[in-house]
CSV table of C-alpha atoms and ligand atoms in Angstrom, one decimal:
chain,number,residue,atom,x,y,z
A,15,UNK,CA,102.1,-135.8,-129.7
A,16,UNK,CA,105.5,-134.9,-132.5
A,17,UNK,CA,104.1,-132.1,-134.7
A,18,UNK,CA,101.2,-131.4,-133.6
A,19,UNK,CA,100.1,-127.4,-133.0
A,20,UNK,CA,98.4,-126.9,-129.5
A,21,UNK,CA,97.7,-123.6,-128.1
A,22,UNK,CA,97.9,-123.5,-124.9
A,23,UNK,CA,96.0,-120.6,-122.8
A,24,UNK,CA,96.3,-119.0,-119.7
A,25,UNK,CA,94.5,-117.8,-117.2
A,26,UNK,CA,94.8,-115.5,-114.1
A,27,UNK,CA,94.9,-118.3,-111.5
A,28,UNK,CA,98.2,-118.7,-108.9
A,29,UNK,CA,97.8,-122.4,-110.6
A,30,UNK,CA,99.9,-120.4,-114.0
A,31,UNK,CA,103.0,-121.3,-112.6
A,32,UNK,CA,101.8,-124.8,-113.7
A,33,UNK,CA,101.2,-123.8,-116.6
A,34,UNK,CA,105.4,-123.7,-117.5
A,35,UNK,CA,105.6,-127.9,-117.4
A,36,UNK,CA,102.7,-127.8,-118.9
A,37,UNK,CA,105.0,-126.3,-121.5
A,38,UNK,CA,107.5,-127.8,-120.3
A,39,UNK,CA,105.7,-131.1,-120.6
A,40,UNK,CA,104.1,-130.7,-124.9
A,41,UNK,CA,107.7,-129.2,-126.0
A,42,UNK,CA,109.3,-132.8,-125.1
A,43,UNK,CA,106.7,-135.1,-126.7
A,44,UNK,CA,106.9,-133.3,-129.5
A,45,UNK,CA,104.1,-130.8,-129.7
A,46,UNK,CA,104.0,-126.7,-130.6
A,47,UNK,CA,103.3,-124.3,-128.4
A,48,UNK,CA,101.5,-121.0,-128.7
A,49,UNK,CA,100.5,-119.4,-125.6
A,50,UNK,CA,98.2,-117.2,-125.3
A,51,UNK,CA,97.8,-115.1,-121.9
A,52,UNK,CA,94.9,-113.3,-121.0
A,53,UNK,CA,95.7,-109.8,-119.0
A,54,UNK,CA,94.8,-111.7,-115.4
A,55,UNK,CA,97.3,-114.4,-116.5
A,56,UNK,CA,100.2,-111.9,-116.8
A,57,UNK,CA,99.5,-111.8,-113.2
A,58,UNK,CA,100.7,-114.6,-112.3
A,59,UNK,CA,103.2,-115.9,-114.6
A,60,UNK,CA,105.3,-113.9,-117.1
A,61,UNK,CA,105.8,-114.7,-120.8
A,62,UNK,CA,109.1,-114.1,-120.9
A,63,UNK,CA,109.7,-117.1,-118.8
A,64,UNK,CA,106.6,-119.0,-121.2
A,65,UNK,CA,108.4,-117.4,-124.6
A,66,UNK,CA,112.2,-119.0,-123.2
A,67,UNK,CA,110.4,-122.5,-123.5
A,68,UNK,CA,107.9,-122.1,-126.1
A,69,UNK,CA,110.4,-120.5,-128.3
A,70,UNK,CA,107.3,-118.5,-129.8
A,71,UNK,CA,106.7,-114.8,-128.6
A,72,UNK,CA,103.6,-115.0,-126.3
A,73,UNK,CA,100.4,-113.8,-127.0
A,74,UNK,CA,98.1,-112.0,-125.3
A,75,UNK,CA,96.7,-108.6,-127.0
A,76,UNK,CA,95.0,-108.1,-130.1
A,77,UNK,CA,97.9,-105.6,-131.0
A,78,UNK,CA,101.6,-105.6,-130.2
A,79,UNK,CA,101.7,-102.2,-128.8
A,80,UNK,CA,105.7,-101.0,-130.0
A,81,UNK,CA,105.6,-102.4,-133.3
A,82,UNK,CA,101.3,-102.8,-134.3
A,83,UNK,CA,101.4,-106.3,-135.4
A,84,UNK,CA,97.8,-107.6,-135.7
A,85,UNK,CA,97.5,-111.2,-134.2
A,86,UNK,CA,95.1,-112.3,-135.8
A,87,UNK,CA,92.7,-115.0,-133.4
A,88,UNK,CA,91.7,-116.7,-136.8
A,89,UNK,CA,94.6,-117.9,-138.5
A,90,UNK,CA,95.7,-118.8,-134.2
A,91,UNK,CA,92.8,-120.8,-134.1
A,92,UNK,CA,93.2,-122.5,-137.1
A,93,UNK,CA,96.7,-123.6,-136.9
A,94,UNK,CA,95.7,-125.7,-134.5
A,95,UNK,CA,95.1,-129.6,-133.8
A,96,UNK,CA,94.0,-128.8,-129.5
A,97,UNK,CA,93.6,-126.2,-127.5
A,98,UNK,CA,93.9,-126.0,-124.0
A,99,UNK,CA,92.8,-124.2,-121.3
A,100,UNK,CA,95.1,-124.8,-118.0
A,101,UNK,CA,94.4,-123.1,-116.0
A,102,UNK,CA,90.5,-121.9,-116.7
A,103,UNK,CA,89.1,-119.4,-113.7
A,104,UNK,CA,85.7,-119.5,-113.4
A,105,UNK,CA,86.0,-115.7,-115.0
A,106,UNK,CA,87.2,-117.6,-118.2
A,107,UNK,CA,84.9,-120.4,-118.2
A,108,UNK,CA,82.1,-118.5,-117.9
A,109,UNK,CA,82.1,-116.1,-121.1
A,110,UNK,CA,83.3,-118.7,-122.8
A,111,UNK,CA,80.2,-120.5,-121.9
A,112,UNK,CA,78.6,-117.1,-122.8
A,113,UNK,CA,80.6,-116.4,-125.8
A,114,UNK,CA,82.6,-112.6,-123.9
A,115,UNK,CA,85.0,-112.2,-126.3
A,116,UNK,CA,86.7,-109.2,-124.8
A,117,UNK,CA,89.8,-111.1,-124.8
A,118,UNK,CA,92.3,-112.4,-127.5
A,119,UNK,CA,91.9,-115.7,-125.6
A,120,UNK,CA,88.4,-116.3,-125.8
A,121,UNK,CA,88.4,-114.6,-129.6
A,122,UNK,CA,90.4,-117.0,-130.0
A,123,UNK,CA,88.5,-120.4,-128.8
A,124,UNK,CA,85.2,-118.7,-130.6
A,125,UNK,CA,87.1,-119.4,-134.0
A,126,UNK,CA,89.0,-122.6,-132.4
A,127,UNK,CA,88.1,-125.1,-135.3
A,128,UNK,CA,90.1,-128.2,-132.7
A,129,UNK,CA,89.1,-130.0,-130.4
A,130,UNK,CA,89.5,-128.2,-125.8
A,131,UNK,CA,90.5,-129.0,-123.3
A,132,UNK,CA,89.2,-126.8,-121.0
A,133,UNK,CA,91.4,-127.6,-116.8
A,134,UNK,CA,89.4,-126.0,-114.4
A,135,UNK,CA,91.6,-124.6,-110.7
A,136,UNK,CA,89.4,-122.4,-108.8
A,137,UNK,CA,88.6,-122.4,-104.7
A,138,UNK,CA,86.3,-125.0,-103.7
A,139,UNK,CA,83.2,-122.8,-103.1
A,140,UNK,CA,83.4,-121.2,-106.8
A,141,UNK,CA,83.7,-124.7,-108.3
A,142,UNK,CA,81.0,-126.0,-106.9
A,143,UNK,CA,78.8,-122.9,-106.9
A,144,UNK,CA,75.6,-123.6,-109.2
A,145,UNK,CA,76.9,-120.8,-111.9
A,146,UNK,CA,79.9,-122.2,-112.5
A,147,UNK,CA,78.5,-126.1,-112.4
A,148,UNK,CA,75.6,-125.2,-115.0
A,149,UNK,CA,78.9,-122.9,-117.3
A,150,UNK,CA,80.9,-126.2,-117.5
A,151,UNK,CA,77.5,-128.4,-118.5
A,152,UNK,CA,77.1,-125.9,-121.9
A,153,UNK,CA,80.7,-125.4,-122.0
A,154,UNK,CA,80.4,-129.6,-122.0
A,155,UNK,CA,77.6,-129.6,-124.2
A,156,UNK,CA,79.6,-127.6,-126.8
A,157,UNK,CA,81.6,-130.0,-127.4
A,158,UNK,CA,84.6,-128.8,-125.2
A,159,UNK,CA,86.3,-131.4,-122.4
A,160,UNK,CA,86.7,-130.5,-119.2
A,161,UNK,CA,89.6,-131.8,-117.3
A,162,UNK,CA,88.3,-132.1,-114.0
A,163,UNK,CA,90.4,-130.4,-111.0
A,164,UNK,CA,91.6,-132.6,-108.0
A,165,UNK,CA,90.7,-132.7,-104.4
A,166,UNK,CA,93.9,-131.6,-102.3
A,167,UNK,CA,94.7,-128.5,-100.3
A,168,UNK,CA,94.3,-125.3,-102.3
A,169,UNK,CA,95.7,-122.0,-102.5
A,170,UNK,CA,93.0,-120.0,-99.4
A,171,UNK,CA,95.0,-123.9,-98.1
A,172,UNK,CA,90.9,-124.7,-97.7
A,173,UNK,CA,90.5,-128.3,-98.6
A,174,UNK,CA,88.6,-129.5,-101.6
A,175,UNK,CA,88.0,-130.1,-104.8
A,176,UNK,CA,89.5,-127.0,-107.3
A,177,UNK,CA,93.3,-127.7,-107.7
A,178,UNK,CA,94.5,-127.7,-111.3
A,179,UNK,CA,94.9,-131.3,-113.2
A,180,UNK,CA,98.3,-131.6,-112.4
A,181,UNK,CA,100.3,-130.8,-116.3
A,182,UNK,CA,101.4,-135.1,-116.5
A,183,UNK,CA,97.5,-136.0,-116.3
A,184,UNK,CA,97.1,-133.1,-118.7
A,185,UNK,CA,99.0,-134.5,-121.1
A,186,UNK,CA,98.1,-137.6,-120.9
A,187,UNK,CA,94.9,-137.0,-121.7
A,188,UNK,CA,95.4,-134.9,-125.2
A,189,UNK,CA,98.1,-138.1,-126.4
A,190,UNK,CA,95.0,-140.2,-126.3
A,191,UNK,CA,93.2,-138.0,-127.6
A,192,UNK,CA,95.2,-137.1,-130.2
A,193,UNK,CA,96.7,-140.7,-130.4
A,194,UNK,CA,92.6,-142.8,-131.1
A,195,UNK,CA,90.6,-139.8,-132.0
A,196,UNK,CA,90.3,-141.3,-135.4
A,197,UNK,CA,90.6,-145.1,-135.4
A,198,UNK,CA,86.6,-144.8,-136.3
A,199,UNK,CA,86.5,-142.5,-138.5
A,200,UNK,CA,83.4,-143.8,-141.2
A,201,UNK,CA,82.2,-146.7,-138.8
A,202,UNK,CA,78.5,-146.7,-137.0
A,203,UNK,CA,78.4,-148.3,-134.2
A,204,UNK,CA,74.5,-149.0,-132.5
A,205,UNK,CA,74.9,-148.6,-128.1
A,206,UNK,CA,72.5,-149.7,-126.4
A,207,UNK,CA,72.3,-148.2,-122.5
A,208,UNK,CA,70.3,-147.8,-119.0
A,209,UNK,CA,67.5,-149.8,-118.6
A,210,UNK,CA,64.1,-150.1,-119.0
A,211,UNK,CA,61.1,-149.8,-118.2
A,212,UNK,CA,57.3,-151.9,-118.2
A,213,UNK,CA,54.8,-150.7,-117.3
A,214,UNK,CA,52.3,-152.3,-115.2
A,215,UNK,CA,50.2,-149.4,-114.6
A,216,UNK,CA,49.9,-145.4,-115.9
A,217,UNK,CA,52.2,-144.3,-112.6
A,218,UNK,CA,53.8,-148.1,-112.2
A,219,UNK,CA,56.4,-149.9,-114.1
A,220,UNK,CA,58.6,-153.1,-113.4
A,221,UNK,CA,62.9,-151.3,-113.9
A,222,UNK,CA,66.6,-152.0,-113.2
A,223,UNK,CA,69.0,-149.8,-111.6
A,224,UNK,CA,70.9,-149.0,-114.7
A,225,UNK,CA,71.7,-145.0,-114.4
A,226,UNK,CA,73.1,-145.3,-118.4
A,227,UNK,CA,76.8,-143.9,-117.3
A,228,UNK,CA,77.9,-147.3,-118.7
A,229,UNK,CA,76.4,-146.7,-122.3
A,230,UNK,CA,77.1,-143.4,-122.2
A,231,UNK,CA,80.4,-143.1,-121.4
A,232,UNK,CA,80.6,-145.7,-124.1
A,233,UNK,CA,78.4,-143.6,-127.0
A,234,UNK,CA,80.9,-141.1,-126.2
A,235,UNK,CA,83.5,-142.8,-126.5
A,236,UNK,CA,83.1,-144.1,-130.0
A,237,UNK,CA,82.2,-141.0,-131.1
A,238,UNK,CA,85.5,-139.5,-129.8
A,239,UNK,CA,87.2,-141.9,-132.0
A,240,UNK,CA,85.5,-141.1,-135.4
A,241,UNK,CA,82.3,-142.9,-134.9
A,242,UNK,CA,78.6,-141.5,-136.4
A,243,UNK,CA,77.4,-143.3,-133.3
A,244,UNK,CA,73.5,-144.7,-132.4
A,245,UNK,CA,72.6,-144.7,-128.7
A,246,UNK,CA,69.7,-146.3,-127.7
A,247,UNK,CA,69.0,-144.7,-124.6
A,248,UNK,CA,66.1,-146.3,-121.9
A,249,UNK,CA,64.6,-143.8,-119.5
A,250,UNK,CA,67.5,-142.1,-117.8
A,251,UNK,CA,68.7,-138.0,-116.9
A,252,UNK,CA,72.0,-138.6,-118.4
A,253,UNK,CA,72.9,-136.0,-121.1
A,254,UNK,CA,74.7,-136.6,-124.9
A,255,UNK,CA,77.2,-133.9,-125.6
A,256,UNK,CA,79.5,-135.3,-128.8
A,257,UNK,CA,77.9,-133.9,-132.0
A,258,UNK,CA,78.1,-137.1,-134.3
A,259,UNK,CA,76.0,-139.3,-131.6
A,260,UNK,CA,72.4,-139.7,-132.7
A,261,UNK,CA,70.6,-140.2,-129.7
A,262,UNK,CA,67.1,-142.0,-129.6
A,263,UNK,CA,65.3,-142.2,-126.9
A,264,UNK,CA,62.3,-145.3,-125.6
A,265,UNK,CA,61.5,-146.4,-122.9
A,266,UNK,CA,60.5,-150.0,-122.8
A,267,UNK,CA,63.1,-153.7,-124.1
A,268,UNK,CA,60.7,-153.6,-126.9
A,269,UNK,CA,61.0,-149.7,-128.4
A,270,UNK,CA,64.3,-151.0,-127.0
A,271,UNK,CA,65.1,-153.5,-129.6
A,272,UNK,CA,62.5,-152.5,-133.1
A,273,UNK,CA,65.2,-149.8,-132.7
A,274,UNK,CA,68.3,-152.0,-132.7
A,275,UNK,CA,67.0,-153.7,-135.0
A,276,UNK,CA,66.3,-151.3,-137.7
A,277,UNK,CA,69.7,-149.6,-136.7
A,278,UNK,CA,71.9,-152.9,-136.4
A,279,UNK,CA,71.8,-153.4,-139.9
A,280,UNK,CA,73.8,-151.0,-141.4
A,281,UNK,CA,75.4,-150.3,-138.9
A,282,UNK,CA,79.7,-151.5,-138.5
A,283,UNK,CA,79.3,-152.9,-134.6
A,284,UNK,CA,76.8,-152.9,-131.2
A,285,UNK,CA,77.5,-152.6,-128.1
A,286,UNK,CA,75.3,-154.1,-126.1
A,287,UNK,CA,75.4,-151.5,-122.2
A,288,UNK,CA,71.3,-151.4,-121.7
A,289,UNK,CA,70.3,-153.2,-118.6
A,290,UNK,CA,67.0,-154.4,-120.5
A,291,UNK,CA,63.9,-155.8,-118.2
A,292,UNK,CA,64.3,-160.2,-119.3
A,293,UNK,CA,60.5,-160.1,-118.1
A,294,UNK,CA,57.2,-157.5,-118.6
A,295,UNK,CA,53.7,-157.9,-117.2
A,296,UNK,CA,51.5,-159.7,-119.8
A,297,UNK,CA,48.4,-157.3,-119.6
A,298,UNK,CA,48.5,-153.6,-118.9
A,299,UNK,CA,45.9,-151.7,-117.1
A,300,UNK,CA,44.6,-148.4,-118.2
A,301,UNK,CA,43.4,-147.6,-114.5
A,302,UNK,CA,45.6,-147.7,-111.3
A,303,UNK,CA,45.5,-150.0,-110.3
A,304,UNK,CA,43.3,-150.2,-106.4
A,305,UNK,CA,44.8,-151.1,-103.1
A,306,UNK,CA,43.4,-154.2,-102.0
A,307,UNK,CA,44.0,-156.5,-98.8
A,308,UNK,CA,44.4,-159.3,-101.3
A,309,UNK,CA,47.3,-161.4,-102.6
A,310,UNK,CA,48.0,-159.4,-105.6
A,311,UNK,CA,49.8,-162.0,-109.1
A,312,UNK,CA,51.6,-159.7,-111.6
A,313,UNK,CA,51.7,-162.6,-114.9
A,314,UNK,CA,54.9,-161.7,-116.5
A,315,UNK,CA,56.2,-163.0,-120.1
A,316,UNK,CA,59.7,-163.1,-121.4
A,317,UNK,CA,61.4,-160.1,-123.6
A,318,UNK,CA,62.5,-160.5,-127.1
A,319,UNK,CA,65.7,-161.1,-126.6
A,320,UNK,CA,68.0,-157.8,-128.5
A,321,UNK,CA,71.7,-159.3,-128.2
A,322,UNK,CA,70.4,-162.5,-129.7
A,323,UNK,CA,68.2,-161.5,-132.1
A,324,UNK,CA,71.9,-159.3,-133.4
A,325,UNK,CA,73.2,-161.5,-133.1
A,326,UNK,CA,71.5,-164.4,-135.5
A,327,UNK,CA,71.0,-161.4,-138.4
A,328,UNK,CA,75.6,-161.0,-137.8
A,329,UNK,CA,77.5,-160.7,-141.3
A,330,UNK,CA,80.5,-161.5,-141.1
A,331,UNK,CA,82.5,-158.1,-140.7
A,332,UNK,CA,80.0,-157.0,-138.1
A,333,UNK,CA,80.8,-157.1,-135.2
A,334,UNK,CA,79.2,-157.3,-131.5
A,335,UNK,CA,79.2,-157.3,-128.6
A,336,UNK,CA,77.4,-158.1,-124.9
A,337,UNK,CA,77.7,-157.1,-121.1
A,338,UNK,CA,77.0,-159.4,-118.6
A,339,UNK,CA,76.4,-158.1,-115.0
A,340,UNK,CA,76.9,-161.2,-112.6
A,341,UNK,CA,76.5,-161.9,-108.8
A,342,UNK,CA,78.3,-165.5,-108.8
A,343,UNK,CA,79.6,-167.8,-111.3
A,344,UNK,CA,80.6,-164.5,-113.0
A,345,UNK,CA,82.9,-166.1,-115.9
A,346,UNK,CA,80.7,-168.9,-116.7
A,347,UNK,CA,77.8,-167.0,-117.1
A,348,UNK,CA,78.5,-164.5,-119.1
A,349,UNK,CA,80.5,-166.7,-121.9
A,350,UNK,CA,77.5,-168.8,-121.8
A,351,UNK,CA,75.9,-165.5,-122.6
A,352,UNK,CA,78.3,-164.5,-125.0
A,353,UNK,CA,77.4,-168.4,-126.2
A,354,UNK,CA,73.9,-167.9,-126.8
A,355,UNK,CA,73.9,-164.5,-128.8
A,356,UNK,CA,76.7,-165.0,-130.8
A,357,UNK,CA,78.5,-161.9,-129.5
A,358,UNK,CA,83.1,-161.3,-130.0
A,359,UNK,CA,82.8,-160.9,-127.2
A,360,UNK,CA,81.3,-159.5,-123.9
A,361,UNK,CA,82.1,-157.0,-121.0
A,362,UNK,CA,81.9,-158.7,-117.4
A,363,UNK,CA,80.6,-156.7,-114.2
A,364,UNK,CA,80.3,-157.6,-110.4
A,365,UNK,CA,78.3,-156.7,-108.4
A,366,UNK,CA,81.1,-158.2,-106.2
A,367,UNK,CA,82.7,-155.6,-106.3
A,368,UNK,CA,82.5,-152.7,-105.0
A,369,UNK,CA,82.4,-149.1,-106.6
A,370,UNK,CA,81.6,-151.6,-110.3
A,371,UNK,CA,77.5,-152.2,-111.9
A,372,UNK,CA,75.0,-150.0,-111.5
A,373,UNK,CA,75.3,-146.3,-111.0
A,374,UNK,CA,78.7,-146.1,-109.4
A,375,UNK,CA,80.8,-143.3,-111.5
A,376,UNK,CA,84.2,-146.5,-111.2
A,377,UNK,CA,83.1,-150.0,-113.1
A,378,UNK,CA,85.8,-153.4,-113.7
A,379,UNK,CA,85.4,-155.3,-116.3
A,380,UNK,CA,86.8,-158.4,-117.6
A,381,UNK,CA,86.6,-158.8,-120.6
A,382,UNK,CA,86.3,-162.4,-121.9
A,383,UNK,CA,86.7,-162.8,-126.1
A,384,UNK,CA,85.4,-165.9,-128.5
A,385,UNK,CA,88.7,-166.9,-129.4
A,386,UNK,CA,88.6,-167.1,-125.3
A,387,UNK,CA,91.6,-164.4,-124.5
A,388,UNK,CA,90.2,-162.4,-120.9
A,389,UNK,CA,91.7,-159.2,-120.5
A,390,UNK,CA,90.7,-158.3,-117.3
A,391,UNK,CA,91.0,-154.6,-115.8
A,392,UNK,CA,92.1,-152.6,-112.9
A,393,UNK,CA,88.5,-150.6,-111.6
A,394,UNK,CA,88.6,-146.8,-112.7
A,395,UNK,CA,85.6,-144.3,-114.2
A,396,UNK,CA,83.6,-145.5,-115.9
A,397,UNK,CA,84.6,-143.3,-118.9
A,398,UNK,CA,88.4,-144.5,-119.1
A,399,UNK,CA,86.8,-148.5,-118.6
A,400,UNK,CA,85.0,-147.2,-121.8
A,401,UNK,CA,87.8,-146.1,-124.1
A,402,UNK,CA,89.2,-149.8,-122.8
A,403,UNK,CA,86.4,-151.5,-123.8
A,404,UNK,CA,86.8,-149.5,-128.0
A,405,UNK,CA,90.4,-150.2,-127.3
A,406,UNK,CA,89.4,-154.1,-127.8
A,407,UNK,CA,86.7,-153.4,-130.6
A,408,UNK,CA,88.0,-150.7,-132.3
A,409,UNK,CA,91.3,-153.9,-133.7
A,410,UNK,CA,88.4,-156.0,-134.6
A,411,UNK,CA,86.7,-153.5,-136.9
A,412,UNK,CA,90.3,-152.5,-138.9
B,9,LIG,O1,74.2,-148.1,-116.2
B,9,LIG,P1,75.1,-148.0,-115.3
B,9,LIG,O2,74.3,-147.4,-114.0
B,9,LIG,O3,76.3,-147.5,-115.8
B,9,LIG,O4,74.8,-149.4,-115.6
B,9,LIG,C1,76.1,-150.1,-116.0
B,9,LIG,C2,75.4,-151.9,-116.0
B,9,LIG,C3,76.0,-152.2,-114.7
B,9,LIG,C4,73.8,-151.7,-116.5
B,9,LIG,C5,76.4,-151.8,-117.6
B,9,LIG,O5,77.4,-152.4,-116.9
B,9,LIG,C6,76.2,-154.1,-117.6
B,9,LIG,O6,77.0,-154.4,-117.1
B,9,LIG,N1,74.8,-154.1,-118.8
B,9,LIG,C7,74.1,-154.7,-118.8
B,9,LIG,C8,73.2,-155.3,-117.8
B,9,LIG,C9,72.6,-157.1,-118.0
B,9,LIG,O7,71.5,-156.6,-118.1
B,9,LIG,O8,73.2,-157.3,-118.5
B,9,LIG,P2,72.2,-159.0,-118.8
B,9,LIG,O9,73.4,-160.3,-118.3
B,9,LIG,O10,70.9,-159.4,-118.3
B,9,LIG,O11,72.7,-159.3,-120.8
B,9,LIG,C10,73.1,-159.8,-121.3
B,9,LIG,C11,74.1,-158.7,-122.8
B,9,LIG,O12,72.8,-159.0,-123.2
B,9,LIG,C12,73.7,-158.0,-122.3
B,9,LIG,O13,74.4,-156.6,-122.6
B,9,LIG,C13,72.4,-157.2,-122.3
B,9,LIG,O14,72.3,-155.5,-122.9
B,9,LIG,C14,71.9,-157.3,-123.4
B,9,LIG,N2,70.5,-158.2,-122.9
B,9,LIG,C15,69.5,-159.0,-122.2
B,9,LIG,C16,68.0,-159.1,-122.1
B,9,LIG,C17,67.5,-158.5,-123.8
B,9,LIG,N3,66.3,-159.1,-123.1
B,9,LIG,N4,67.9,-157.9,-124.5
B,9,LIG,C18,69.8,-157.3,-124.5
B,9,LIG,O15,69.6,-157.5,-125.3
């Protein structure tokens, strides 16, 4: 963080007192901090405290009252390496999402070219309200980073989700982001995600439980680190956020295979996270198959193995990573897949670990490398698992 310029936006929440700790933590790490505070924010923490900590006057209005100095939100927005809004109230979040630029903080936000981090702080029902969630989704879709609030006792004495994340954690998020954000610049990375659906008739298919969460987290992480990402997604309801992600939606393994084979030759790496159906019905019925009292036999044929096909065409300067979702003899099966598909490393997750694998927001993985090294990780949110995996990938691409 040494030498990084950070705008800290403070709004009218009781959590504003934590902003003083946040300023101190940023400064201790060597960052330069400019505080921009809303009029309501000043009711909760005094500008004198903040300017004493930052060594800079706190900006709140477009003009300084006594000498009429104009503060250029445009210059300020361009000055920063990162903008952090902590605490961010429901009102500020709503204004940011809808471009209501009626104070210095929102105009600075709209002018900022730097990545923006938003740490909401509010009562649990305000946070859970569909309007707040919709506004946060909008802000995410514009590429902003939401630092989720914690769960615990709130200023109202109610218990729930809405506490602003602790200052040390916010600093950690920024530190990790700033340190890693450019290590994949100029690289093209293909990521497969989600399940594939293999049609039986117009109303039925063979599929699996993959939600796409793991693959989408990988795509976001690669994009945040500067890569151009091609995300080949099976049928999922996940959203992509980052502008550097080109998303190609597919349904079947055959469609995923065709796109992957056309994208990989110009890529530096591919991460095969999709849960691809190994078999598809031999025949597709145009008409809905009618129920009868007889047994029904569905004949399946094997789908192409996408990872193995990429493994065959892989050049020396390309990296190929796969996943293995296992239920037994985990290491043995994962190692055999890595070899068979000519992968550089494979990410093993096991359904024996509760909270790992399909659908959940967490995962527990071990990375097995083709040189024999094994790197185990703890159970973590999928976003952090993605960061671990992409860090390993980044070392291959150096
Ligand atoms: O989407 P989520 O709900 O977040 O769940 C994440 C996940 C469990 C799907 C993910 O972590 C994961 O483990 N993905 C791979 C699951 C899987 O199907 O593994 P596999 O052992 O069947 O396949 C091994 C590798 O070959 C995988 O990289 C797979 O993408 C690839 N493969 C498999 C079959 C096939 N026909 N083509 C392939 O490319």
